[in-house]
Structures are given as structure tokens and as C-alpha cells.
Amino acid sequence: DAKTTQPTSMDCAEGRAANLPCNHSTISGNEYVYWYRQIHSQGPQYIIHGLKNNETNEMASLIITEDRKSSTLILPHATLRDTAVYYCIVRDDIYNFNKFYFGSGTKLNVKP
Amino acid sequence: GAVVSQHPSRVICKSGTSVKIECRSLDFQATTMFWYRQFPKQSLMLMATSNEGSKATYEQGVEKDKFLINHASLTLSTLTVTSAHPEDSSFYICSARDAQTKNTEAFFGQGTRLTVV
């Protein structure tokens, strides 16, 4: 039941910022936006999440548009180890607590 | 973040046999855990919700008699693939959330790659 649309793949030069977009035009008022990434043959890794305010942590920044219909994950200085599939997920934290429905994600290729 | 551990990381079994996969929350308690399956080049698909002390709830299309889930303690959930067939070969991943915090993010295990021959 993925409610997000992401580009299939993106390239980024090492050391540059990686900006990964996500469309979630049908998001409802109590749904959060979560970002996870999956490095090949590993379990997904939590990155960041937010409701309507922009968020920043040690890994990334999350920019959510004012109408909340889209968001952008920013990796400020991409490294080769950031090559992974990045998943944007919207989730109702009240009624579907902890359930994540994954879409197809964006394969980010960080190149030297 | 919190640590979720799966065992084994890889398993090969013969067709018709059963295989058990364990999911443990190492440094927190989890009243609910989740099981996912991922086929090659595809995304994760939620299979079921494992509830401590009660029956698991399965997503539509997932056979509960084929994928037995037991959540006997606050730190352990097991998934048993019964009468495995080659089409059950997949990457199985569990996730859990720390029930004693207000944090809402879930943490995932490293996955178990099952190959049925």
C-alpha cells in the first residue's frame, strides 16, 4: 500500500550533496514521512522522519514542502558508502503503528 | 539506534523441510515485531505482525499455516517456514520498535537469506 513515488535511480558525485525527492500527494494530516535506506543484502537502516517541520540529524536533513505533498532527503556530503536504495514511506502513526509498507525506492549511486 | 538481531543470517534447506528464523531485540523490549520478505531486485513486502503473547496477524495473501509465527517473549519472535519449497527462497527481514520509548522509528534485523533446494 505504498503511497509514495520516487525516481528509480539517481547518481551523485562523491563529496557532493545528494537530494532525493519523494512525492506523497495523498498524504493525510496524521501521516509521517519516514526515510530508510537498504545497502545491498542488509536490513533497512533508519535515517530520519518528520511530520511537517524540516528535520536534521547526524545522517541527513528532511525537507517537507508546506503542503506536505512532497519531501526531499538531503545527504549533505555523499560518500561511496551511501550507495543504497532509499525508501520514502508515509505512515499513520496512530492506526498503523509500526507497520511500514515499502515502495520501490530510489537506487542512489555515489560515484568517485 | 536499537539493535535487532536475526539468526541465522543464511540457511539452505531441502524442499519439504521446515526452517526456523529467530528475531531478537538485543537492548530493548518489543511487544510487536514485524516480518518482511524480499525477493531479488524487489522491495520489502510486509508479511505479518508478531504480537507478544497473542496470535500473529497476517497481511492479505500470506498463508498463516505456512509461515508460523511465535512471539513468546518481549525480545524474541520466530518465523517458521513450513514445508519449504524453492519458491519460498527469499530474504526474510524482521523489525521491531522499542515499546518503552516515545520513538516511533522501527529497527530492522540484518536479514536471513533462505535458499530451498
GROMACS .gro file of N, CA, C and O in nm, chain A residues 1-2 4 6 36-38 42 44 85-89 100-106, chain B residues 35-47 90-93 108:
model
  156
    1ASP      N    1   0.082  -0.120   0.000
    1ASP     CA    2   0.000   0.000   0.000
    1ASP      C    3   0.085   0.126   0.000
    1ASP      O    4   0.057   0.223   0.070
    2ALA      N    5   0.197   0.122  -0.078
    2ALA     CA    6   0.287   0.236  -0.081
    2ALA      C    7   0.213   0.356  -0.135
    2ALA      O    8   0.141   0.348  -0.235
    4THR      N    9   0.381   0.650  -0.201
    4THR     CA   10   0.486   0.743  -0.242
    4THR      C   11   0.535   0.711  -0.382
    4THR      O   12   0.523   0.597  -0.429
    6GLN      N   13   0.890   0.770  -0.611
    6GLN     CA   14   1.029   0.810  -0.609
    6GLN      C   15   1.092   0.777  -0.744
    6GLN      O   16   1.052   0.681  -0.809
   36TYR      N   17   1.417   0.542   0.503
   36TYR     CA   18   1.508   0.433   0.536
   36TYR      C   19   1.597   0.409   0.414
   36TYR      O   20   1.563   0.446   0.302
   37ARG      N   21   1.708   0.343   0.438
   37ARG     CA   22   1.790   0.301   0.325
   37ARG      C   23   1.831   0.155   0.345
   37ARG      O   24   1.839   0.107   0.457
   38GLN      N   25   1.859   0.089   0.233
   38GLN     CA   26   1.899  -0.051   0.237
   38GLN      C   27   2.021  -0.068   0.150
   38GLN      O   28   2.015  -0.053   0.028
   42GLN      N   29   2.143  -0.621   0.311
   42GLN     CA   30   2.132  -0.591   0.453
   42GLN      C   31   1.989  -0.550   0.485
   42GLN      O   32   1.909  -0.524   0.395
   44PRO      N   33   1.702  -0.284   0.625
   44PRO     CA   34   1.691  -0.138   0.614
   44PRO      C   35   1.743  -0.066   0.737
   44PRO      O   36   1.734  -0.116   0.849
   85VAL      N   37   1.965   0.169  -0.170
   85VAL     CA   38   1.828   0.201  -0.210
   85VAL      C   39   1.764   0.279  -0.097
   85VAL      O   40   1.766   0.235   0.019
   86TYR      N   41   1.708   0.394  -0.130
   86TYR     CA   42   1.649   0.482  -0.031
   86TYR      C   43   1.496   0.476  -0.044
   86TYR      O   44   1.441   0.498  -0.151
   87TYR      N   45   1.433   0.447   0.067
   87TYR     CA   46   1.287   0.433   0.069
   87TYR      C   47   1.222   0.548   0.145
   87TYR      O   48   1.260   0.579   0.258
   88CYS      N   49   1.125   0.609   0.081
   88CYS     CA   50   1.042   0.711   0.143
   88CYS      C   51   0.908   0.646   0.175
   88CYS      O   52   0.846   0.585   0.087
   89ILE      N   53   0.865   0.654   0.298
   89ILE     CA   54   0.743   0.585   0.341
   89ILE      C   55   0.657   0.681   0.420
   89ILE      O   56   0.709   0.754   0.504
  100PHE      N   57   0.530  -0.065   0.824
  100PHE     CA   58   0.588   0.008   0.713
  100PHE      C   59   0.558  -0.066   0.583
  100PHE      O   60   0.589  -0.184   0.570
  101TYR      N   61   0.498   0.002   0.489
  101TYR     CA   62   0.476  -0.053   0.356
  101TYR      C   63   0.574   0.014   0.261
  101TYR      O   64   0.567   0.134   0.237
  102PHE      N   65   0.664  -0.067   0.211
  102PHE     CA   66   0.772  -0.015   0.129
  102PHE      C   67   0.731  -0.004  -0.017
  102PHE      O   68   0.669  -0.094  -0.072
  103GLY      N   69   0.768   0.106  -0.079
  103GLY     CA   70   0.756   0.120  -0.224
  103GLY      C   71   0.882   0.069  -0.289
  103GLY      O   72   0.960  -0.006  -0.229
  104SER      N   73   0.905   0.111  -0.410
  104SER     CA   74   1.020   0.059  -0.486
  104SER      C   75   1.149   0.134  -0.456
  104SER      O   76   1.257   0.084  -0.485
  105GLY      N   77   1.142   0.254  -0.398
  105GLY     CA   78   1.263   0.325  -0.358
  105GLY      C   79   1.343   0.383  -0.472
  105GLY      O   80   1.312   0.365  -0.590
  106THR      N   81   1.450   0.455  -0.434
  106THR     CA   82   1.544   0.515  -0.529
  106THR      C   83   1.680   0.453  -0.507
  106THR      O   84   1.733   0.457  -0.396
  147TRP      N   85   0.748  -0.906   1.030
  147TRP     CA   86   0.824  -0.989   0.938
  147TRP      C   87   0.798  -0.947   0.794
  147TRP      O   88   0.684  -0.925   0.754
  148TYR      N   89   0.908  -0.935   0.720
  148TYR     CA   90   0.904  -0.896   0.580
  148TYR      C   91   0.973  -1.002   0.496
  148TYR      O   92   1.056  -1.078   0.543
  149ARG      N   93   0.940  -0.999   0.368
  149ARG     CA   94   1.006  -1.088   0.272
  149ARG      C   95   1.049  -1.002   0.153
  149ARG      O   96   0.975  -0.910   0.114
  150GLN      N   97   1.163  -1.033   0.098
  150GLN     CA   98   1.214  -0.954  -0.014
  150GLN      C   99   1.272  -1.048  -0.119
  150GLN      O  100   1.370  -1.119  -0.091
  151PHE      N  101   1.214  -1.048  -0.236
  151PHE     CA  102   1.267  -1.125  -0.348
  151PHE      C  103   1.371  -1.041  -0.421
  151PHE      O  104   1.371  -0.917  -0.410
  152PRO      N  105   1.460  -1.106  -0.496
  152PRO     CA  106   1.568  -1.033  -0.565
  152PRO      C  107   1.515  -0.918  -0.650
  152PRO      O  108   1.416  -0.932  -0.721
  153LYS      N  109   1.581  -0.806  -0.638
  153LYS     CA  110   1.550  -0.685  -0.714
  153LYS      C  111   1.410  -0.630  -0.687
  153LYS      O  112   1.357  -0.552  -0.765
  154GLN      N  113   1.350  -0.672  -0.578
  154GLN     CA  114   1.220  -0.619  -0.541
  154GLN      C  115   1.227  -0.550  -0.404
  154GLN      O  116   1.327  -0.559  -0.334
  155SER      N  117   1.118  -0.484  -0.369
  155SER     CA  118   1.113  -0.414  -0.242
  155SER      C  119   1.070  -0.510  -0.131
  155SER      O  120   1.038  -0.626  -0.156
  156LEU      N  121   1.073  -0.462  -0.009
  156LEU     CA  122   1.028  -0.543   0.104
  156LEU      C  123   0.876  -0.552   0.104
  156LEU      O  124   0.807  -0.453   0.081
  157MET      N  125   0.828  -0.671   0.134
  157MET     CA  126   0.684  -0.691   0.144
  157MET      C  127   0.650  -0.735   0.287
  157MET      O  128   0.704  -0.834   0.337
  158LEU      N  129   0.561  -0.660   0.351
  158LEU     CA  130   0.521  -0.694   0.486
  158LEU      C  131   0.440  -0.823   0.484
  158LEU      O  132   0.344  -0.835   0.408
  159MET      N  133   0.480  -0.920   0.567
  159MET     CA  134   0.411  -1.048   0.573
  159MET      C  135   0.314  -1.054   0.690
  159MET      O  136   0.200  -1.095   0.675
  202SER      N  137   1.405  -1.671  -0.037
  202SER     CA  138   1.390  -1.526  -0.030
  202SER      C  139   1.476  -1.472   0.082
  202SER      O  140   1.542  -1.546   0.154
  203PHE      N  141   1.473  -1.340   0.096
  203PHE     CA  142   1.542  -1.270   0.204
  203PHE      C  143   1.433  -1.231   0.305
  203PHE      O  144   1.340  -1.158   0.270
  204TYR      N  145   1.444  -1.284   0.427
  204TYR     CA  146   1.343  -1.258   0.530
  204TYR      C  147   1.401  -1.161   0.631
  204TYR      O  148   1.512  -1.181   0.682
  205ILE      N  149   1.324  -1.056   0.662
  205ILE     CA  150   1.374  -0.950   0.749
  205ILE      C  151   1.269  -0.921   0.857
  205ILE      O  152   1.149  -0.918   0.828
  220PHE      N  153   1.549  -0.261   1.204
  220PHE     CA  154   1.543  -0.384   1.127
  220PHE      C  155   1.661  -0.475   1.157
  220PHE      O  156   1.772  -0.427   1.184
   0.00000   0.00000   0.00000
